[in-house]
Every structure is written in structure tokens, then in C-alpha cells.
PDB file of C-alpha atoms in Angstrom:
ATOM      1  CA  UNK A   1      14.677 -16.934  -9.199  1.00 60.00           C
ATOM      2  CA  UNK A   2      16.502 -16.972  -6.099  1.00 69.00           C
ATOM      3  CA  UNK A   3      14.913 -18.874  -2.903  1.00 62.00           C
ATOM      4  CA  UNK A   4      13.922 -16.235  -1.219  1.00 75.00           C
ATOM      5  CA  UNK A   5      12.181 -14.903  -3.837  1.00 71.00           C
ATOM      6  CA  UNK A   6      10.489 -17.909  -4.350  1.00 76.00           C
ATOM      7  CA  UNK A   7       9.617 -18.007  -0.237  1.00 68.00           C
ATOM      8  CA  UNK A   8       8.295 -14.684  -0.984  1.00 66.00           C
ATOM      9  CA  UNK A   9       5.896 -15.316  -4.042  1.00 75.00           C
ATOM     10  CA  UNK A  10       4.456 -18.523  -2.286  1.00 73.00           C
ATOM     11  CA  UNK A  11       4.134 -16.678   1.174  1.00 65.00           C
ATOM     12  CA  UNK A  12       2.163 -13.730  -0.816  1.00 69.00           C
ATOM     13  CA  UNK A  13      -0.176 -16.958  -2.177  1.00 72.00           C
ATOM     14  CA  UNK A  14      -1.132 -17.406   1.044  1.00 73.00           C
ATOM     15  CA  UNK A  15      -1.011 -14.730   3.345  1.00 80.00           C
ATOM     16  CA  UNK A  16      -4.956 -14.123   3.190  1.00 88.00           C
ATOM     17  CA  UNK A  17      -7.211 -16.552   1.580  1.00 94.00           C
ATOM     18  CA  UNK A  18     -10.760 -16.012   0.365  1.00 96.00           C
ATOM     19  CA  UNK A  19     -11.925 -17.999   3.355  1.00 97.00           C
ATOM     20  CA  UNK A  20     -10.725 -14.818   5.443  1.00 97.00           C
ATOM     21  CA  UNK A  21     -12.760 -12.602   3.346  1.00 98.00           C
ATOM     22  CA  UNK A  22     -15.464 -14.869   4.056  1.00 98.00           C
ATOM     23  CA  UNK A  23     -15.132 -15.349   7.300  1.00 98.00           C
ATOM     24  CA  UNK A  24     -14.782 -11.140   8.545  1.00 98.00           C
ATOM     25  CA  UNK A  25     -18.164 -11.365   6.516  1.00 98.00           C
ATOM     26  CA  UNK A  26     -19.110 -13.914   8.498  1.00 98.00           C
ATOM     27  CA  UNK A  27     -18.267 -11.806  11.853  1.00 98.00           C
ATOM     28  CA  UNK A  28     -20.321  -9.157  10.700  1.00 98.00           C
ATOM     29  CA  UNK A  29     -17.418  -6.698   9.549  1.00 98.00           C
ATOM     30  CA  UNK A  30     -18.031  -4.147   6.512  1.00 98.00           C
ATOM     31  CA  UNK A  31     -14.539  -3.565   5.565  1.00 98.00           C
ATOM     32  CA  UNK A  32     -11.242  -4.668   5.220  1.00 98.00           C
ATOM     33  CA  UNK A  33      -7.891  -2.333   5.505  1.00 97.00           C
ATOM     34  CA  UNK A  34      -5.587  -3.642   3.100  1.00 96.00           C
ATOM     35  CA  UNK A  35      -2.056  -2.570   3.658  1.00 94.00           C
ATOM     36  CA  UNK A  36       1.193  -3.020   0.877  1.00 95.00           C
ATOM     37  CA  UNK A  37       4.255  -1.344  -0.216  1.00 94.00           C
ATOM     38  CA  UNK A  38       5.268   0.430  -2.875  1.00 96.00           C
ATOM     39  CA  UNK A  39       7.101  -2.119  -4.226  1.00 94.00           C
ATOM     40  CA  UNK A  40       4.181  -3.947  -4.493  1.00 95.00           C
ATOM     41  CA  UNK A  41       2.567  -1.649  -7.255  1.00 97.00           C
ATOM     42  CA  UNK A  42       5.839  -1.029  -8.748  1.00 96.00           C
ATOM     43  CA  UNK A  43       9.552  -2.291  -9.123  1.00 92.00           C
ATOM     44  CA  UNK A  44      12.089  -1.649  -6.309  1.00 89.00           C
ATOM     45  CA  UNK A  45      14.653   0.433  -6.652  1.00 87.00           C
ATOM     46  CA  UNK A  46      17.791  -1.375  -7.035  1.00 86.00           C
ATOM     47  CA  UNK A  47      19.671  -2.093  -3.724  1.00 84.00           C
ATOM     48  CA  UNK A  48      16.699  -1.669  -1.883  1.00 84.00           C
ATOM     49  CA  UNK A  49      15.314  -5.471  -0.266  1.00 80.00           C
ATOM     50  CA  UNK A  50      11.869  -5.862  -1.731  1.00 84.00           C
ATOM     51  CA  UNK A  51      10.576  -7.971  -4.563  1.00 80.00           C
ATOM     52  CA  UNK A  52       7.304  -6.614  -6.863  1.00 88.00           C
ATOM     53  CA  UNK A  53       5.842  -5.358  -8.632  1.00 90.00           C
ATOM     54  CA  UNK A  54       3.018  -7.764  -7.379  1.00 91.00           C
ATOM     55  CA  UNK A  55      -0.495  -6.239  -8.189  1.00 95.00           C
ATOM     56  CA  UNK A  56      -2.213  -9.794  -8.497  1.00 94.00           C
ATOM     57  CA  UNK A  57      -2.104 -10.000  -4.690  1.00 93.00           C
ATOM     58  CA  UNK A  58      -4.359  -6.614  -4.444  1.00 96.00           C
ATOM     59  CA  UNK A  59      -6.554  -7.714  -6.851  1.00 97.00           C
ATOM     60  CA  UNK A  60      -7.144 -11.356  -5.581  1.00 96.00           C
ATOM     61  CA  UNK A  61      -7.569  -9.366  -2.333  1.00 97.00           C
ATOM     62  CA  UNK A  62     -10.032  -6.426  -3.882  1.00 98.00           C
ATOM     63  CA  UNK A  63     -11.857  -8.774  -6.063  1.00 98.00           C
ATOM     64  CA  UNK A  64     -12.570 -11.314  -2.634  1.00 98.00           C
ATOM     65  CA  UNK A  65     -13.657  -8.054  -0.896  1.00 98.00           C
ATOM     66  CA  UNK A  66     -16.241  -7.343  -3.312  1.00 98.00           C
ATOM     67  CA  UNK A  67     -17.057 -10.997  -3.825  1.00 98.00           C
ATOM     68  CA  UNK A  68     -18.428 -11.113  -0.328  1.00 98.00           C
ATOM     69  CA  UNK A  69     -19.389  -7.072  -0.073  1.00 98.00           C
ATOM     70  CA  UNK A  70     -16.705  -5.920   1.977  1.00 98.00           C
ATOM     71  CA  UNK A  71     -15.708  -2.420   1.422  1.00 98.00           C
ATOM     72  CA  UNK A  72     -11.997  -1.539   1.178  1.00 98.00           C
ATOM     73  CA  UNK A  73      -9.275   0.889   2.348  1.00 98.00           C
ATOM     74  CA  UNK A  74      -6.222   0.664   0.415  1.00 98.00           C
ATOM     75  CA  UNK A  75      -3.225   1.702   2.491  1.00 97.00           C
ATOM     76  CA  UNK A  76      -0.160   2.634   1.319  1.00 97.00           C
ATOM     77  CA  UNK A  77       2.111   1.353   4.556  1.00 93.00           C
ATOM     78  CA  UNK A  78       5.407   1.830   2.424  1.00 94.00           C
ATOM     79  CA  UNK A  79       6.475   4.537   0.301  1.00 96.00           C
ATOM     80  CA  UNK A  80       9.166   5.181  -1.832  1.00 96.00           C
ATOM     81  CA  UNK A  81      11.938   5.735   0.840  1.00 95.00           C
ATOM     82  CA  UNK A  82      10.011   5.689   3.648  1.00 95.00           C
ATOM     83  CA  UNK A  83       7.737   8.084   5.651  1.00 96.00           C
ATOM     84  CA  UNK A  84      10.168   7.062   8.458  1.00 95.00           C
ATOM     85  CA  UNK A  85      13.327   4.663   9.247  1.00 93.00           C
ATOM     86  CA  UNK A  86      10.702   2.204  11.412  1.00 93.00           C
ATOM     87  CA  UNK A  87       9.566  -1.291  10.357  1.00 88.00           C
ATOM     88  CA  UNK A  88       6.111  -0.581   9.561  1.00 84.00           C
ATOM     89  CA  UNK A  89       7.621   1.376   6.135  1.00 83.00           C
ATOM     90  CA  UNK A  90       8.556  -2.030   4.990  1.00 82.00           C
ATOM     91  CA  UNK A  91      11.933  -2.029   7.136  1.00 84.00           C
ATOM     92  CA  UNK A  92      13.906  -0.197  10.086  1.00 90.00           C
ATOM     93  CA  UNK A  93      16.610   2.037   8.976  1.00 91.00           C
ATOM     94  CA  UNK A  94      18.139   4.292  11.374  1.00 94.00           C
ATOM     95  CA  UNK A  95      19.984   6.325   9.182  1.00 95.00           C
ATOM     96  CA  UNK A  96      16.923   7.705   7.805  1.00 95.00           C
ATOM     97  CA  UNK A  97      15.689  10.643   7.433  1.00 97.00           C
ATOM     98  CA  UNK A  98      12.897  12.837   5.764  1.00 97.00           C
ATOM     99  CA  UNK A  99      14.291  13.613   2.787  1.00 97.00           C
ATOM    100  CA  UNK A 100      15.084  10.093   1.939  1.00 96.00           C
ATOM    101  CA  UNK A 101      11.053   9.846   1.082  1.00 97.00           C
ATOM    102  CA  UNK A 102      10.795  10.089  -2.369  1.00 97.00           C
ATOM    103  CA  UNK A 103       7.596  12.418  -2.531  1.00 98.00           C
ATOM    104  CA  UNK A 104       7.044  12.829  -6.039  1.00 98.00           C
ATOM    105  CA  UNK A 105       7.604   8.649  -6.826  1.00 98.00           C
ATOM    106  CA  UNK A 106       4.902   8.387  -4.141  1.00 98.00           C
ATOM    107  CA  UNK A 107       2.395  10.250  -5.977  1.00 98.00           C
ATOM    108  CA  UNK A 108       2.913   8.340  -9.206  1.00 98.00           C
ATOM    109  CA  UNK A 109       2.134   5.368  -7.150  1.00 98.00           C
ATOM    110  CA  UNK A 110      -0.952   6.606  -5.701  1.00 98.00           C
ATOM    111  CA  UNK A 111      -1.846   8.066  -9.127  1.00 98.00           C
ATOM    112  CA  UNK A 112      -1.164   4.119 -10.156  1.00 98.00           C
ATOM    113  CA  UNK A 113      -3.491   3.004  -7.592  1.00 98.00           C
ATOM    114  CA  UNK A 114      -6.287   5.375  -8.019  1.00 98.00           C
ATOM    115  CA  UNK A 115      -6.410   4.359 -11.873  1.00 98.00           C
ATOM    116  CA  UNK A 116      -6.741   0.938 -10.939  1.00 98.00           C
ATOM    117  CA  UNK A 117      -9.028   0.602  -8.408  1.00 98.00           C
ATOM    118  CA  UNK A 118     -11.318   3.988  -9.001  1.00 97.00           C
ATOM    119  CA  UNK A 119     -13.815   1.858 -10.592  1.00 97.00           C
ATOM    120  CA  UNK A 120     -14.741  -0.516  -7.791  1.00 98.00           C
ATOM    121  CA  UNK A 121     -17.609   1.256  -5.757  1.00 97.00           C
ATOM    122  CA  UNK A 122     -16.185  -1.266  -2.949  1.00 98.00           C
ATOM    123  CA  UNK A 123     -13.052   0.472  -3.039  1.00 98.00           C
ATOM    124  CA  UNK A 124     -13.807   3.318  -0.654  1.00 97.00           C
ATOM    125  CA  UNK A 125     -10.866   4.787   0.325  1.00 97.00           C
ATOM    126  CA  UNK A 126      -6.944   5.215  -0.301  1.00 98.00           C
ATOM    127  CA  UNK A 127      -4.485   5.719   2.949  1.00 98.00           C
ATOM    128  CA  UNK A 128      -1.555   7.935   1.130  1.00 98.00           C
ATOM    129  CA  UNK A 129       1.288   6.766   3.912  1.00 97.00           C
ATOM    130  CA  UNK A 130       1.395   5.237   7.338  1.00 94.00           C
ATOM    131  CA  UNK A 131       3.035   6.743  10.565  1.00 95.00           C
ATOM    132  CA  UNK A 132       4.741   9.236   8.886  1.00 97.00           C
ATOM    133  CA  UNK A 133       7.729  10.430  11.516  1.00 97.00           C
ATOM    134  CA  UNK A 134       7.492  13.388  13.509  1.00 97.00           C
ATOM    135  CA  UNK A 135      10.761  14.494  11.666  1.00 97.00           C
ATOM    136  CA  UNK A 136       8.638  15.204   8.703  1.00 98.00           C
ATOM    137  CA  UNK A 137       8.453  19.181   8.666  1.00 98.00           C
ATOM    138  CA  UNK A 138       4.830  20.220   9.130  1.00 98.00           C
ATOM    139  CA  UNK A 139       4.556  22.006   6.221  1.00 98.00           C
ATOM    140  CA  UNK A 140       6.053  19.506   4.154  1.00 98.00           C
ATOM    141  CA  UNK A 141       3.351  16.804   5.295  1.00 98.00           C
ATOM    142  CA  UNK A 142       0.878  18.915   4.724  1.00 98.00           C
ATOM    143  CA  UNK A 143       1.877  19.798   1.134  1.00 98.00           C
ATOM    144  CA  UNK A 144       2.054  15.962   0.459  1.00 98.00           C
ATOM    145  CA  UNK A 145      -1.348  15.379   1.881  1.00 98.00           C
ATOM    146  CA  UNK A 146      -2.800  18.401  -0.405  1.00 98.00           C
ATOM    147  CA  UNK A 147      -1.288  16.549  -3.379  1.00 98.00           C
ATOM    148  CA  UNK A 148      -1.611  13.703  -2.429  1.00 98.00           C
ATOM    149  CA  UNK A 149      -5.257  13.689  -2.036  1.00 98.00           C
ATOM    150  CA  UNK A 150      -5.247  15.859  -6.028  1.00 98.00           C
ATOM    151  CA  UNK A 151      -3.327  13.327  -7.440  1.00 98.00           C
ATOM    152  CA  UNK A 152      -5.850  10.502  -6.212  1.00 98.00           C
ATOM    153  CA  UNK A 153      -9.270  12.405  -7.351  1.00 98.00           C
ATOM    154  CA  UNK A 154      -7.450  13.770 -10.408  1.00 98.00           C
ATOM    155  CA  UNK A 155      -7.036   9.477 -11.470  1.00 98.00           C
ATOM    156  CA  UNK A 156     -10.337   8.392 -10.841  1.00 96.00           C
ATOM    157  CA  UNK A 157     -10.755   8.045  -7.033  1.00 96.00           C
ATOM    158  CA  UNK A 158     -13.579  10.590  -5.600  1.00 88.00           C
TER     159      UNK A 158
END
């Protein structure tokens, strides 16, 4: 392992502790949003500047949530490609454009995700992207979505 990768693993060990999940408890909050990146469910393609798969962070993070009866909203805040060439997709790239999101990868992820999480009644909802551009064709979105929100009840998720 390179040292950035090792930066990486021990930055994801302590990005949120259970003490936070405590503590929004403690505040009075219901819920968490928990955002991640493809490449956190699944390998990176190669060239592309992410390191996963890393599902022990989301379950640490779901199993907390529960632990202190916080209900949770997975959100998918990277998919494969992008939903758009901005930072929140996991990194700015301005040659981007719709058709580099990989549509189809995405629902295997959120097919992943809905598997693995459909059985926690804390688990209350799945986010399928985040800002997805304005470039996106209407119609196109909206098939996603439709899909999208098949794939996750067809694996588990009401």
C-alpha cells in the first residue's frame, strides 16, 4: 500500500466516531444522512482516483445509527462516472458530460446496497444520486429514477 492509501484508510477510521452518533442523539436528531461513493461499495475503475471497495465504513456507520436509534438515509453522492463534472460526485471534471455516467453500473450498485441494508428497519431510505447536472436530458433522468427506484424495491428495500 501506497501512502496515500494508507492516509485514506486511517482518515475513513475516523471521519465519524460513535461518539457523533451519540451525540446527534443527544441533540435530539432522528436521523442521520449518510453520504459515499460508488467506489465505496465497489472497486474503482482503473485510472479513476478513488480507493474501495470500503463497506466496513457504512456498516460501522449503520450499525452506530441503530445502536443509538437513529434512522438512516443512504445517499449515493457519487456514481459511476458522475451525475455531473462538480466536486460533490467525488471530484470536478470539466470535461464531463452526461453520458460519461455509467447508468446501468449505478443500478448494480444500488441493487448492492438495497441487498445489504434492506433488512435494517433503521435504514429508511436510499438517495439514488446527488445534484445530478442540468445537462442530464429530462427524459433520461427520469428513466433512471423509474429504475432506479425498481431496482431498489426489487432487492429488498420497500
Amino acid at each position: 500500500k501506497g501512502l496515500s492509501v494508507e492516509a485514506l484508510e486511517q482518515h475513513r477510521g475516523q471521519h465519524f466516531t460513535e461518539r457523533d452518533f451519540r451525540e446527534i442523539r443527544e441533540c435530539g436528531f432522528n436521523a442521520v444522512r449518510i453520504p459515499f461513493g460508488y467506489w465505496v461499495v465497489r472497486q474503482p475503475q482503473a485510472g479513476e482516483p478513488y480507493v474501495g471497495p470500503a463497506l466496513e465504513v457504512l456498516d460501522q456507520a449503520v450499525e452506530w445509527a441503530g445502536q443509538y436509534q437513529l434512522q438512516v438515509l443512504l445517499d449515493l453522492h457519487g456514481n459511476p462516472g458522475g451525475e455531473s463534472g462538480d466536486h460533490p460526485c467525488g471530484r470536478a471534471n470539466p470535461r464531463w458530460t452526461w453520458r460519461n455516467w455509467r447508468f446501468e453500473e449505478s443500478l448494480e450498485v444500488l441493487a448492492e446496497v438495497a441487498q445489504r441494508y434492506g433488512g435494517y428497519e433503521h435504514v429508511t431510505g436510499l438517495q439514488v444520486c446527488n445534484e445530478p447536472s442540468e445537462k442530464v436530458p429530462v427524459d433520461t433522468l427520469v428513466n433512471f429514477y423509474t429504475r432506479a427506484i425498481a431496482t431498489i424495491r426489487s432487492n429488498g428495500m420497500p
